[in-house]
Tab-separated table of C-alpha atoms in Angstrom:
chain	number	residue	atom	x	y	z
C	26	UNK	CA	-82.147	99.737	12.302
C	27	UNK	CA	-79.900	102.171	10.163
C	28	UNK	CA	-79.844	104.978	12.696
C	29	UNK	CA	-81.187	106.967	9.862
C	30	UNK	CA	-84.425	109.226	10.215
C	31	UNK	CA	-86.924	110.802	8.024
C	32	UNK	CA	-89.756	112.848	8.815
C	33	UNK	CA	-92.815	113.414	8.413
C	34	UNK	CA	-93.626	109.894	7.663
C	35	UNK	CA	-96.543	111.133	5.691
C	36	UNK	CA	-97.309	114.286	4.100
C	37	UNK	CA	-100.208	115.554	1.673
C	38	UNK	CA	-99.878	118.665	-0.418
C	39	UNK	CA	-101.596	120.881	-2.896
C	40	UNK	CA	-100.018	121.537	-6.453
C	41	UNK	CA	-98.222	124.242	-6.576
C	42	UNK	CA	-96.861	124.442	-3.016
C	43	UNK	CA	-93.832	124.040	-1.780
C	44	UNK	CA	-92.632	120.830	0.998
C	45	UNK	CA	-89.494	120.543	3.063
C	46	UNK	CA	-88.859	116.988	3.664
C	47	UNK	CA	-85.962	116.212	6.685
C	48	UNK	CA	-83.334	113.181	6.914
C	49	UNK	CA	-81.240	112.721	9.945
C	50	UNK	CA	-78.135	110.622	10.042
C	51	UNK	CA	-75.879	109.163	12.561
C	52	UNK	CA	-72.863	110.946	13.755
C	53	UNK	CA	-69.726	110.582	10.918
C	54	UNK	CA	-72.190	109.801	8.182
C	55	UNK	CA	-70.875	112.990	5.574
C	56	UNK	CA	-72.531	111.917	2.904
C	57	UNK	CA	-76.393	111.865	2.376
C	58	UNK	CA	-77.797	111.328	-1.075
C	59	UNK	CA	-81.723	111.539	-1.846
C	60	UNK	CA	-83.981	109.003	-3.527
C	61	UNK	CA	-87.335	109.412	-4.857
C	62	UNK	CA	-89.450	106.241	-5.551
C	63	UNK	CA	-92.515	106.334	-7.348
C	64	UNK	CA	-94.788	103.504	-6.518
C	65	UNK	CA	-94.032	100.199	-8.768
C	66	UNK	CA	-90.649	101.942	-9.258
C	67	UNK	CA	-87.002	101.495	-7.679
C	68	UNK	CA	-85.949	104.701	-6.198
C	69	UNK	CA	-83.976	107.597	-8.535
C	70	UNK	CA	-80.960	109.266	-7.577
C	71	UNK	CA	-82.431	112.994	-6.602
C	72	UNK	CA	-79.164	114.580	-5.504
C	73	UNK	CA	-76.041	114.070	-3.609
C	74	UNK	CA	-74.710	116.014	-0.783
C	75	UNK	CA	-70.731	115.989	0.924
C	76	UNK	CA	-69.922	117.903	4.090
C	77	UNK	CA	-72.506	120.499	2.814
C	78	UNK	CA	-71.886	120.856	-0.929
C	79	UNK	CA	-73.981	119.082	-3.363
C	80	UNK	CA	-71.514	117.259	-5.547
C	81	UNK	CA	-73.967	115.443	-7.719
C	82	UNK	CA	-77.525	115.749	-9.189
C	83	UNK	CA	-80.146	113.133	-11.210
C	84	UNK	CA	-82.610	113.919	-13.790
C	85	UNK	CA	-84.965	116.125	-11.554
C	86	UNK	CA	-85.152	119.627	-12.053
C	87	UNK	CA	-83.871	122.621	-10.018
C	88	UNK	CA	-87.482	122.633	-8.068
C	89	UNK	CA	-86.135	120.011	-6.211
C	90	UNK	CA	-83.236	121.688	-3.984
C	91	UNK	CA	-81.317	120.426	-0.877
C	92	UNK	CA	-79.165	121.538	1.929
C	93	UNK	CA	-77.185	119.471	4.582
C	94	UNK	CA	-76.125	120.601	7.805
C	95	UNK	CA	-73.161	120.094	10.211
C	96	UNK	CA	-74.827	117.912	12.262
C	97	UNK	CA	-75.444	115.822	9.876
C	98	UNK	CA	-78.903	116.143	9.332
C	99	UNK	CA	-80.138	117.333	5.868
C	100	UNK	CA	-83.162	118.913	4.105
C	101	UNK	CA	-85.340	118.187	0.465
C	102	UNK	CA	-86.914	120.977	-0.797
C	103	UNK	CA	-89.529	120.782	-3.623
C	104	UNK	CA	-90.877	123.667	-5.035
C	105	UNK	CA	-94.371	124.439	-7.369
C	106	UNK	CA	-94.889	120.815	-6.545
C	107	UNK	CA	-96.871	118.624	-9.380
C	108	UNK	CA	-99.179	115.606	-9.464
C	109	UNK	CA	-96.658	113.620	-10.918
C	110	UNK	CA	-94.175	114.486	-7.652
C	111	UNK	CA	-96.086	112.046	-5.341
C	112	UNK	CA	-93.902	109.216	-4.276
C	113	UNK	CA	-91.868	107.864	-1.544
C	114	UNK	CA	-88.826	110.506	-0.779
C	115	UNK	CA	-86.052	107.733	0.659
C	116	UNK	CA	-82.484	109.464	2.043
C	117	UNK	CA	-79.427	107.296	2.556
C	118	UNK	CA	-76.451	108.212	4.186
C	119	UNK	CA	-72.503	106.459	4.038
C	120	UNK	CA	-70.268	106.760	6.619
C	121	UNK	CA	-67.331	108.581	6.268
C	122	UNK	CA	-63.661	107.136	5.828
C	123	UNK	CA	-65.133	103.670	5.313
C	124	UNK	CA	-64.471	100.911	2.871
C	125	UNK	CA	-67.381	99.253	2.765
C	126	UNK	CA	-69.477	101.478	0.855
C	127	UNK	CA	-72.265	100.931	2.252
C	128	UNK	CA	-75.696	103.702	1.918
C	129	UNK	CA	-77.531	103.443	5.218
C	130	UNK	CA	-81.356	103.909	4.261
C	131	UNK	CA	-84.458	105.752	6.151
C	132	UNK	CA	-87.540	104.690	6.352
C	133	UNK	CA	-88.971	107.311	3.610
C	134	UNK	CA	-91.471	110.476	3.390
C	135	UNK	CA	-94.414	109.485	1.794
C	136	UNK	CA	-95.875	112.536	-0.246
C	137	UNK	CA	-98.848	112.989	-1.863
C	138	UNK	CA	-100.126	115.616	-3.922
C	139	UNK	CA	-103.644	116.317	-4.913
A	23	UNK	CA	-74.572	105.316	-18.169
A	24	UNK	CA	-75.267	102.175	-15.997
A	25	UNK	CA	-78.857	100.743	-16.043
A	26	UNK	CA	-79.783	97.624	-14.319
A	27	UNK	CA	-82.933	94.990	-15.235
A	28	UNK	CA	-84.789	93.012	-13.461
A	29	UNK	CA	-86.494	90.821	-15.914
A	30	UNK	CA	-89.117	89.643	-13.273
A	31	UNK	CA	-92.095	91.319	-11.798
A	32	UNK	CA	-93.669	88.706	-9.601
A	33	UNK	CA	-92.184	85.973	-8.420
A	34	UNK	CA	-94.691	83.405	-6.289
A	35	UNK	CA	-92.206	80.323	-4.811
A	36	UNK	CA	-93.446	78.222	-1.996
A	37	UNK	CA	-92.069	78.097	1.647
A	38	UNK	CA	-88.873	76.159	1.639
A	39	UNK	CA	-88.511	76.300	-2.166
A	40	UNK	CA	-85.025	78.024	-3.742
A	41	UNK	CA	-84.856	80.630	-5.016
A	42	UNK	CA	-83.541	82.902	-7.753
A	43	UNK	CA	-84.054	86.058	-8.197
A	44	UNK	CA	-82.647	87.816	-11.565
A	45	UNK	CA	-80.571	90.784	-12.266
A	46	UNK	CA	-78.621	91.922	-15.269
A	47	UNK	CA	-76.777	95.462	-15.709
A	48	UNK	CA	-75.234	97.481	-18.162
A	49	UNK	CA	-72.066	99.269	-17.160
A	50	UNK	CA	-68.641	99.553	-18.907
A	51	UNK	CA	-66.071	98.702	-16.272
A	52	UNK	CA	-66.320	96.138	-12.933
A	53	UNK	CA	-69.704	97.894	-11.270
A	54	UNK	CA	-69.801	98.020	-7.545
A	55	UNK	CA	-73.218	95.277	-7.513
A	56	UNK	CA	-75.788	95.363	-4.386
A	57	UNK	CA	-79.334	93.829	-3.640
A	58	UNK	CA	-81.289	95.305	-1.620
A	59	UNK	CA	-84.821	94.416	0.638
A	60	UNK	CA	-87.634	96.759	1.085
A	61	UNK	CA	-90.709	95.092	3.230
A	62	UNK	CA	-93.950	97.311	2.847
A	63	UNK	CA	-93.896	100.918	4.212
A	64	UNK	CA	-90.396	100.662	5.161
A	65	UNK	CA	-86.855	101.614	3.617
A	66	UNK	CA	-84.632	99.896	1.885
A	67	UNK	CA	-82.138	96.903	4.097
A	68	UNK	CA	-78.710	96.126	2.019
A	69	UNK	CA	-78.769	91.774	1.667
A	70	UNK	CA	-75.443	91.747	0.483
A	71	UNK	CA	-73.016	94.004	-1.644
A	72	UNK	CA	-69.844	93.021	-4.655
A	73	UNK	CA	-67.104	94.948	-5.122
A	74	UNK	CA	-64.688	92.811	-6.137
A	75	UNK	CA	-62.941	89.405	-5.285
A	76	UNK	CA	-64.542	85.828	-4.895
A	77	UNK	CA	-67.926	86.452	-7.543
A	78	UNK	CA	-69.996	84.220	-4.954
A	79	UNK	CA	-70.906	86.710	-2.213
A	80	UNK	CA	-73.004	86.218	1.077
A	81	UNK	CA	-75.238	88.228	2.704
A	82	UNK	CA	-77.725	88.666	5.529
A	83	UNK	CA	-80.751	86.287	6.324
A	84	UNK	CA	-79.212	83.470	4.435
A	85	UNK	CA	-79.147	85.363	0.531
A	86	UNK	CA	-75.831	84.669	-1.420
A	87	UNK	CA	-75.521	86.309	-5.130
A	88	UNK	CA	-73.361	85.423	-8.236
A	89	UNK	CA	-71.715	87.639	-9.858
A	90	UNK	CA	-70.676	86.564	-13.824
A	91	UNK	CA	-69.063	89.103	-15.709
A	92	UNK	CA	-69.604	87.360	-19.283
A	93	UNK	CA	-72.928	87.741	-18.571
A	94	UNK	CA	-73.485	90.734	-16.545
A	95	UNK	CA	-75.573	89.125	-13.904
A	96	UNK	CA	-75.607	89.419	-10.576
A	97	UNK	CA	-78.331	86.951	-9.683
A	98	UNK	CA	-80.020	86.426	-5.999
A	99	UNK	CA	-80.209	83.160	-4.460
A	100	UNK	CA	-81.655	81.386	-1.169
A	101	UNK	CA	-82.079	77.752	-0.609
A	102	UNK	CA	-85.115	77.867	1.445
A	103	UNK	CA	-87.192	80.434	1.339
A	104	UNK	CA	-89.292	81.597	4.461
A	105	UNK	CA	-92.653	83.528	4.759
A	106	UNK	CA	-90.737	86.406	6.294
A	107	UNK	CA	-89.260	86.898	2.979
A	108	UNK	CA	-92.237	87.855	1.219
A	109	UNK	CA	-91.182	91.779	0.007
A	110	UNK	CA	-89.671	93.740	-3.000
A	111	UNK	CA	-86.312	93.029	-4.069
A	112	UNK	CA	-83.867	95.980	-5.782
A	113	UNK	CA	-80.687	94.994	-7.596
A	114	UNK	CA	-78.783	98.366	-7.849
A	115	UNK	CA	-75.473	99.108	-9.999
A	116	UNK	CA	-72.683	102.035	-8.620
A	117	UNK	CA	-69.593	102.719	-10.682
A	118	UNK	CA	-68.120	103.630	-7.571
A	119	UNK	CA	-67.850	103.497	-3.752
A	120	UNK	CA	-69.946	106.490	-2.973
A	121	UNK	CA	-71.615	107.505	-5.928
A	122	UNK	CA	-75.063	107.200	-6.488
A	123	UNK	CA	-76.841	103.573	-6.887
A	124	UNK	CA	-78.751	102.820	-10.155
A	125	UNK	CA	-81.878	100.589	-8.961
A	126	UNK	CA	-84.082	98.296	-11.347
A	127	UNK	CA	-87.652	97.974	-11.048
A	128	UNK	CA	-87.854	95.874	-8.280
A	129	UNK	CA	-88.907	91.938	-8.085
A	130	UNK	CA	-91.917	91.495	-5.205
A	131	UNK	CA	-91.233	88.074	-4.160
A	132	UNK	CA	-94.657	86.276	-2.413
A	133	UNK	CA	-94.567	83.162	-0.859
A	134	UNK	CA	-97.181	80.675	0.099
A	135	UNK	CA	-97.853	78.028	2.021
């Protein structure tokens, strides 16, 4: 049990539409970074968030959009979504003013687009 | 840019066989090394992490890795390996504390009877 949340736990969309995907972290955690893992596939680094600022993007393009919020829950955004954007949407969040550097996973957003 | 391989797909070992699960990366300076465990339709569980220090490190559920620089290898071990085991394993690479993790391909471990 990471205290981290994700929801929906499933989700299928259309191509072309658009899907807000939700992470919620535990109290302190400031840092929330996104993961998208294709099946067969370790997860990529989407994007990076710190106390509300992105400070750090992958190899996706700006379609894919975040926010994070003071209480320390956060939001993925895809836009025009494709075939090819079907996967398992992981976030992970690290505890602030720690040493042990340690990304606390959720459970994942399975999408699927048809 | 780090990368990280995991020369193994599938790995099959019987219960209460070792095991050893194989991880290389590619990264300039001393990489921040972790393993993680992701059973089916679940997240990803940390096993154990390297930062720096003693290159034998422990982690949960009995796991220990090896870290050899010449070799940059950070291989997975377990003496005994239990059917609760059975899942996919992710070797991931950081070149820092909190920056984001580099994962290979993944290993799925089965194990029979």
């Amino acid at each position: 049990e990471t205290g981290v949340t994700q929801s929906p736990t499933h989700l299928i969309k259309t191509r072309g539409q658009q899907v807000t995907l939700r992470c919620s972290s535990q109290s302190g955690h400031n840092t929330v970074s996104w993961y998208q893992q294709a099946l067969g596939q370790g997860p990529q680094f989407i994007f990076q968030y710190y106390r509300e600022e992105e400070n750090g993007r992958g190899n996706f393009p700006p379609r894919f959009s975040g926010l994070q919020f003071p209480n320390y829950s956060s939001e993925l955004n895809v836009n025009a979504l494709e075939l090819d954007d079907s996967a398992l949407y992981l976030c992970a969040s690290i505890l602030a003013g720690t040493s042990a550097y340690e990304q606390y996973f959720g459970p994942g957003t399975r999408l699927t687009v048809t | 840019a780090q990368s990280v391989t995991q020369p193994d797909i599938h790995i099959t070992v019987s219960e209460g066989a070792s095991l050893e699960l194989r991880c290389n990366y590619s990264y300039g300076a001393t990489p921040y090394l972790f393993w993680y465990v992701q059973s089916p339709g679940q997240g990803l569980q940390l096993l154990l992490k390297y930062f720096s220090g003693d290159t034998l490190v422990q982690g949960i559920k009995g796991f220990e890795a090896e870290f050899k620089r010449s070799q940059s290898s950070f291989n997975l071990r377990k003496p005994s390996v239990h059917w609760s085991d059975a899942a996919e394993y992710f070797c991931a690479v950081a070149a820092g504390g909190n920056t984001p993790l580099v994962f290979g391909k993944g290993t799925r471990l089965s194990v029979i009877a």
